[in-house]
Coordinates of C-alpha atoms and ligand atoms in Angstrom, one line a residue:
X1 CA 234.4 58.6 134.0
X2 CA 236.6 61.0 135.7
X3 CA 236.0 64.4 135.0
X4 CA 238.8 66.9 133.0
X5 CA 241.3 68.3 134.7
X6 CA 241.4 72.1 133.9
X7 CA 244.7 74.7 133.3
X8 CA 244.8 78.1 133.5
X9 CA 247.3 79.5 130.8
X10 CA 248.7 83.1 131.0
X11 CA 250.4 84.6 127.9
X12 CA 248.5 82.2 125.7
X13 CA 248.9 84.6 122.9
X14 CA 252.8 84.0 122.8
X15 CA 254.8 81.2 120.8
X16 CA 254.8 78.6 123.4
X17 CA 251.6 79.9 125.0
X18 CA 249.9 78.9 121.4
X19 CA 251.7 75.8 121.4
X20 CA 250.6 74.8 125.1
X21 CA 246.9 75.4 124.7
X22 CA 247.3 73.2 121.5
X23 CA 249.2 70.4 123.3
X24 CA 246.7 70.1 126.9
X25 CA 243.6 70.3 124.8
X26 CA 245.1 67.2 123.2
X27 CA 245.8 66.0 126.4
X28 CA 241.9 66.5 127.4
X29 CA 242.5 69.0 129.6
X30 CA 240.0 72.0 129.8
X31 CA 241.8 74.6 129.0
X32 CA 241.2 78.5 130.0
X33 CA 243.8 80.5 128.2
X34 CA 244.4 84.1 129.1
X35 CA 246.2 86.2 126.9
X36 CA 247.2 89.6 127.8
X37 CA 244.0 91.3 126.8
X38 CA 242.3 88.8 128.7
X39 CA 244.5 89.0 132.1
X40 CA 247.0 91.8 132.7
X41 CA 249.2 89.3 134.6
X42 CA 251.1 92.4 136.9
X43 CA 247.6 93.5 138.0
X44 CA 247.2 91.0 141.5
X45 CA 243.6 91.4 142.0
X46 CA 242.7 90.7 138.2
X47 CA 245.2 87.3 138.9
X48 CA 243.4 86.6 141.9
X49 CA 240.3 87.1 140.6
X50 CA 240.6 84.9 137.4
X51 CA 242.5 81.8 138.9
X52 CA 239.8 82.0 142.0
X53 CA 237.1 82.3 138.8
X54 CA 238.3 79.2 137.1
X55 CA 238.9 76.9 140.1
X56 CA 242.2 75.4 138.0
X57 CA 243.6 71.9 138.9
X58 CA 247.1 73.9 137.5
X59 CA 248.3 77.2 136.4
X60 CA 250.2 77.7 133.6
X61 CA 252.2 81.1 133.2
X62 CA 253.4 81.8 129.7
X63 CA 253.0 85.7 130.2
X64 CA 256.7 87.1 130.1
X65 CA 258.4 90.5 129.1
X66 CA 260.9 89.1 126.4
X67 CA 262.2 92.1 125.3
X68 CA 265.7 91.4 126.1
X69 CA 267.5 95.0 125.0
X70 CA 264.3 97.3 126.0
X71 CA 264.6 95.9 129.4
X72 CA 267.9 97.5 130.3
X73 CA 266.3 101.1 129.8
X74 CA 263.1 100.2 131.5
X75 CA 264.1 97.6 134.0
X76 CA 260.7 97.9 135.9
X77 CA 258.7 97.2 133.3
X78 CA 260.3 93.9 132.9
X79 CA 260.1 92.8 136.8
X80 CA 256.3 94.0 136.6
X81 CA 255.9 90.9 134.3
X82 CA 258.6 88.8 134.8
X83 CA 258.7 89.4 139.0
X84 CA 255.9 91.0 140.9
X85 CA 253.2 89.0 138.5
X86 CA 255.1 85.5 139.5
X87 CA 254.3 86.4 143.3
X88 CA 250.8 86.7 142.3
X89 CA 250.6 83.7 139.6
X90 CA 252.2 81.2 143.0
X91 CA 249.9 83.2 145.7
X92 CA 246.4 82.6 143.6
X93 CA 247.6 79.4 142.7
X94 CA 248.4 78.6 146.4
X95 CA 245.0 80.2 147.7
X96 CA 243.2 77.8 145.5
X97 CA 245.3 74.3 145.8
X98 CA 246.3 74.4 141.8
X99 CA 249.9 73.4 140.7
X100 CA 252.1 76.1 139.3
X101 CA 254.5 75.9 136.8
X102 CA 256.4 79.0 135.5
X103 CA 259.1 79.1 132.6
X104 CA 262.3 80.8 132.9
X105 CA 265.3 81.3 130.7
X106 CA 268.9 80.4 130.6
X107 CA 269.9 84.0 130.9
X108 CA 269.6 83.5 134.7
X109 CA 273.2 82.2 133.8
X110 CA 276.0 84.4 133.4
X111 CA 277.2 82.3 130.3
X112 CA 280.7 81.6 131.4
X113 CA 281.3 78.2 132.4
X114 CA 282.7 75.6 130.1
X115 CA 279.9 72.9 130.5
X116 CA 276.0 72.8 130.1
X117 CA 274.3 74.3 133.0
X118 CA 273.0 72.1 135.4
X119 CA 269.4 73.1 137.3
X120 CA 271.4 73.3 140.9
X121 CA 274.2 75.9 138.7
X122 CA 274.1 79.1 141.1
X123 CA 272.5 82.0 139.1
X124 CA 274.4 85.1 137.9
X125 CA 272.6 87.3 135.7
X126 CA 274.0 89.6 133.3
X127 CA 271.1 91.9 132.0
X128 CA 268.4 93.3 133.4
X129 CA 266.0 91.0 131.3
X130 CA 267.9 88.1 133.4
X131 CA 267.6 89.5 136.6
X132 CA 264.0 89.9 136.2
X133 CA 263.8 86.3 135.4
X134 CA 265.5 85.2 138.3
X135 CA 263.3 87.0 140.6
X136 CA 260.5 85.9 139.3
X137 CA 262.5 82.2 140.1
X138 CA 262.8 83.5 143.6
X139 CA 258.7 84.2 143.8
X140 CA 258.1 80.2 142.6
X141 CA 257.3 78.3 145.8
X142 CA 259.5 74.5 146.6
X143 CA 255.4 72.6 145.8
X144 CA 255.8 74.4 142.6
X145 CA 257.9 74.5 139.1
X146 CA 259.9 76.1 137.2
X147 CA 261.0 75.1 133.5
X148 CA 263.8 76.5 132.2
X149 CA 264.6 76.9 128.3
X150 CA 266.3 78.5 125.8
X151 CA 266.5 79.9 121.9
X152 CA 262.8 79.5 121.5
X153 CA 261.4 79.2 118.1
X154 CA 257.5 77.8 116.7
X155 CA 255.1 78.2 113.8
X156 CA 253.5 81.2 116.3
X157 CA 254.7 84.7 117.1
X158 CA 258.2 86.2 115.7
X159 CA 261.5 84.5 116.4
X160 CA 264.8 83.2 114.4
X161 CA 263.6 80.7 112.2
X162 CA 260.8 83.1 110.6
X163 CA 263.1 85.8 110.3
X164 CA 266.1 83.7 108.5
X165 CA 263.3 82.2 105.9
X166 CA 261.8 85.9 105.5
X167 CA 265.3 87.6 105.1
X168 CA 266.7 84.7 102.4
X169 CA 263.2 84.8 100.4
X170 CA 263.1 88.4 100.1
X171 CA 266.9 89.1 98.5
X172 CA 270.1 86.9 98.1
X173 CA 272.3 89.3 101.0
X174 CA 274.7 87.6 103.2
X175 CA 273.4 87.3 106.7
X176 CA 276.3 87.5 109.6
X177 CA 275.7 85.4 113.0
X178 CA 278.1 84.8 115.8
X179 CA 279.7 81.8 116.6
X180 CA 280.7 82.2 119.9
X181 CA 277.4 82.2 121.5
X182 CA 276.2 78.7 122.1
X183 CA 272.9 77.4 123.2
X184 CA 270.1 74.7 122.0
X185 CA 267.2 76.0 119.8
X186 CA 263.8 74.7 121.0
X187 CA 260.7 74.1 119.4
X188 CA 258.0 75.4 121.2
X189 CA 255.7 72.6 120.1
X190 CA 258.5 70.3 122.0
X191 CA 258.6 72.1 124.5
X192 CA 254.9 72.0 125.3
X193 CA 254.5 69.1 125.0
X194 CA 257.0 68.3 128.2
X195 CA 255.0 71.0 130.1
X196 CA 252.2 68.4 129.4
X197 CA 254.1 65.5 131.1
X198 CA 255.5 68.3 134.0
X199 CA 252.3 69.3 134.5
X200 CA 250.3 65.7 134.0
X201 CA 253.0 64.3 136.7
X202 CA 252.6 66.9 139.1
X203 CA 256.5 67.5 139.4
X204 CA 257.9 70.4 141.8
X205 CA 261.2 72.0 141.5
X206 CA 263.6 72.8 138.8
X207 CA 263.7 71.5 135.3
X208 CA 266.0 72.6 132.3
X209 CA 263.8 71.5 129.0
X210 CA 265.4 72.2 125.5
X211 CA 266.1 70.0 122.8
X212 CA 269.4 68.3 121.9
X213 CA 272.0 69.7 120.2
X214 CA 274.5 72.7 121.1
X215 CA 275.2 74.9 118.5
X216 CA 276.2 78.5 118.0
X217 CA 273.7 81.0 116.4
X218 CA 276.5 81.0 113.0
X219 CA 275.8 77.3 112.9
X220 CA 271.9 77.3 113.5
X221 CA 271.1 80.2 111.2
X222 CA 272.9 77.6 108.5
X223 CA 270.8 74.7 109.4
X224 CA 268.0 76.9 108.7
X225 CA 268.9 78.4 105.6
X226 CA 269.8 74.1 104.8
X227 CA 266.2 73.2 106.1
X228 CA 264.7 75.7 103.6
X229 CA 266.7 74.8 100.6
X230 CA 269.1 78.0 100.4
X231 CA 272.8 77.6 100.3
X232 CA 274.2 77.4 104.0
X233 CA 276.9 79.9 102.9
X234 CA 274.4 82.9 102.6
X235 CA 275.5 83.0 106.3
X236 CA 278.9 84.3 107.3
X237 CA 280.3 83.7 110.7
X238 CA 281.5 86.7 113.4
X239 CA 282.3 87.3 116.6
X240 CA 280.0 88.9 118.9
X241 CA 282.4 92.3 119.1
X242 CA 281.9 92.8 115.8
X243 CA 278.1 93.6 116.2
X244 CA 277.5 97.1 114.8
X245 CA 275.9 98.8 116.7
X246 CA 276.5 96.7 119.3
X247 CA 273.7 94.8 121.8
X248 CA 272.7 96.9 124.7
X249 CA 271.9 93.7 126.8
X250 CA 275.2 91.6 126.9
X251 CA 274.1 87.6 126.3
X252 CA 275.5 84.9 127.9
X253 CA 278.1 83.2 125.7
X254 CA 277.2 79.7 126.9
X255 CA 273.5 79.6 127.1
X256 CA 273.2 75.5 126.9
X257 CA 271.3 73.7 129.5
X258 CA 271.8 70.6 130.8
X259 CA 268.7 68.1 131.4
X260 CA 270.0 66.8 134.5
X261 CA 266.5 67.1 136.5
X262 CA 264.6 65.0 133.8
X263 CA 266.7 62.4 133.4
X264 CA 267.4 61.9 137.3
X265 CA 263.0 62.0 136.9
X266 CA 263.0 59.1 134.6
X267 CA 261.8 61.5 131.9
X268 CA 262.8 61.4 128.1
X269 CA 264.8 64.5 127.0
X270 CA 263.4 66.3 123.9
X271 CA 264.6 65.1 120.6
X272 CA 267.3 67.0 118.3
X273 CA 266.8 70.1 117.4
X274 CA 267.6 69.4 113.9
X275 CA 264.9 67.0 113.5
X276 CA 262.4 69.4 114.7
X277 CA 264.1 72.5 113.1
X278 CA 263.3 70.0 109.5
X279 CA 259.3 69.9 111.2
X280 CA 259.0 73.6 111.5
X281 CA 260.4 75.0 108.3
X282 CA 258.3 72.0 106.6
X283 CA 255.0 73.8 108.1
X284 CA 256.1 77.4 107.1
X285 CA 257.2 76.5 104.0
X286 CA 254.8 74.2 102.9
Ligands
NAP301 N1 261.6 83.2 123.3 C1 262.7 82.7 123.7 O1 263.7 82.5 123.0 C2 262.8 82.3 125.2 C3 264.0 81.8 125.6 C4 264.1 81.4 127.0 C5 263.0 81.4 127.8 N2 261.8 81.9 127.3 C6 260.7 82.0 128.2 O2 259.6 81.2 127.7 C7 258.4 81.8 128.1 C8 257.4 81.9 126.9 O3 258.0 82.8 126.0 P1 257.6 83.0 124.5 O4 258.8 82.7 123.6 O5 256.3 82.3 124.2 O6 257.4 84.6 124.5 P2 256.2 85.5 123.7 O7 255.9 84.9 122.4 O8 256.8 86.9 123.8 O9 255.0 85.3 124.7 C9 254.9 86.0 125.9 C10 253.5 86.5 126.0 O10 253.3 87.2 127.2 C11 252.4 88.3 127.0 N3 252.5 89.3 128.0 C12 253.4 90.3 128.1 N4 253.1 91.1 129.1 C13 252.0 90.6 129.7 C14 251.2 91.0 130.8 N5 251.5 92.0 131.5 N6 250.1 90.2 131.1 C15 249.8 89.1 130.3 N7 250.5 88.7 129.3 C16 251.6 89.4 129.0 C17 252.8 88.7 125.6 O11 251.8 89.5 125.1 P3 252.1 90.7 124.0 O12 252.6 90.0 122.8 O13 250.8 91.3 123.8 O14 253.1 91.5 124.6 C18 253.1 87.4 124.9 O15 251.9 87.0 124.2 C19 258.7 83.1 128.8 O16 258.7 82.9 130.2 C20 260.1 83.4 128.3 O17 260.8 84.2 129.3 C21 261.7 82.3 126.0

């Protein structure tokens, strides 16, 4: 019998975090999740210290600073987590022969070309949140990984589809979306589960993971409100100009990545969204 492979999860505590410890434990790894009041992820010798501790076959870094507006005021804050703690996620799990993985976002993009992103797109960062995120890209080694996805949603932790089913259950106001911002909503179950199979495989480099489906937020907050049984109109469509008060980080108008890493792998792509958007709401509105 051979003997379990272990991962080291950081930001455990976070919607995909929940999800991945879930997924590998299914998978038989041992798992040793850190949230953040477990491991401080910008504090090096704490990093050092806890991958050297748990002598992981892989590290898995979940630990990100997502708040996307807040990071244009305090745009230190958000490299401590998203940056500086990336160099010392790869350098522990260098110093100790594990695999590192990292997850990244498609606001690396700058949102303006007129096709999905592919994972060899040049970078061009349009918020402070992005640029973060791409340095913390730049810190991933070429033996290591980095997963980028997008419009993340999950039974854990706060995001779009709890906030839709919360908003229509508590009063019958029309809710406004834009519809020219595009991207693919992901299930953060889904999207463990390919971290599994990254992971399991011992892939390097780039991959873009979401599930299927392009749509704008106008026409996913319908879906939801569909999934959930409300009338799709309680959503009304606008542009994103007509956001009062406006956004103080600008997002990218096209935000949808292209799989093109995976499938040149020989790996599925995840399923459509709407089939796991039907999963989700199913579980939080049982
Ligand atoms: N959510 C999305 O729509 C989206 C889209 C594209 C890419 N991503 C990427 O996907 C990854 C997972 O995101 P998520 O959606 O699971 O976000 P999440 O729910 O916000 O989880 C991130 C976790 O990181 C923790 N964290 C923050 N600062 C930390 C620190 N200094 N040390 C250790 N942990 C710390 C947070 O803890 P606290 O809650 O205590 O702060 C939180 O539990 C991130 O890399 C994110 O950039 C997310």
């Amino acid at each position: 019998m051979t003997a379990a492979r272990t991962v080291l999860i950081t930001g455990a505590g976070g919607q995909v975090g929940r999800e991945a410890v879930d997924r590998f434990r299914a998978a038989d790894w041992q798992v040793v999740a850190h949230d953040r009041s477990s491991l401080d992820v910008t504090r090096r010798g704490d990093v050092l210290e806890a991958v050297a501790a748990a002598r992981p076959d892989a590290v898995l870094n979940l630990a990100a600073w997502n708040a996307v507006d807040q990071a244009e005021t305090d745009e230190e804050a958000a490299f401590a987590v998203n940056a500086i703690a990336v160099r010392h996620l790869a350098d522990a799990s260098r110093r100790n022969a594990a695999r590192f993985v990292h997850v990244s976002t498609d606001y690396v993009f700058d949102g303006t070309k007129d096709s999905p992103y592919g994972e060899w797109d040049r970078t061009n960062p349009q918020s402070a949140y992005g640029r973060s995120k791409e340095a913390g890209e730049q810190e991933v080694g070429p033996d290591q990984a980095i997963v980028r996805t997008s419009w993340v949603c999950g039974a854990h932790g706060s995001n779009l589809v709890k906030t839709v089913l919360r908003l229509a259950a508590a009063s019958d106001q029309t809710l406004a979306f834009v519809t020219d911002q595009i991207g693919c909503p992901t299930m953060a179950a889904d999207l463990a589960a390919t971290l599994v199979t990254l992971v399991d495989d011992e892939h390097v480099g780039t991959f873009h993971v979401t599930n299927g489906g392009p749509v704008s937020w106008y026409e996913f907050v319908r879906e939801i409100l569909e999934a959930a049984g409300y009338p799709p109109e309680r959503v009304r469509p606008i542009a994103t100009a007509e956001l009062d008060p406006p956004r103080p980080a600008p997002r990218p108008a096209n935000s949808v990545l292209d799989g093109l890493a995976l499938r040149l792998s020989g790996l599925p792509a995840l399923r459509h969204h709407r089939e796991a958007l039907d999963e989700l709401v199913a579980e939080l509105q049982p």
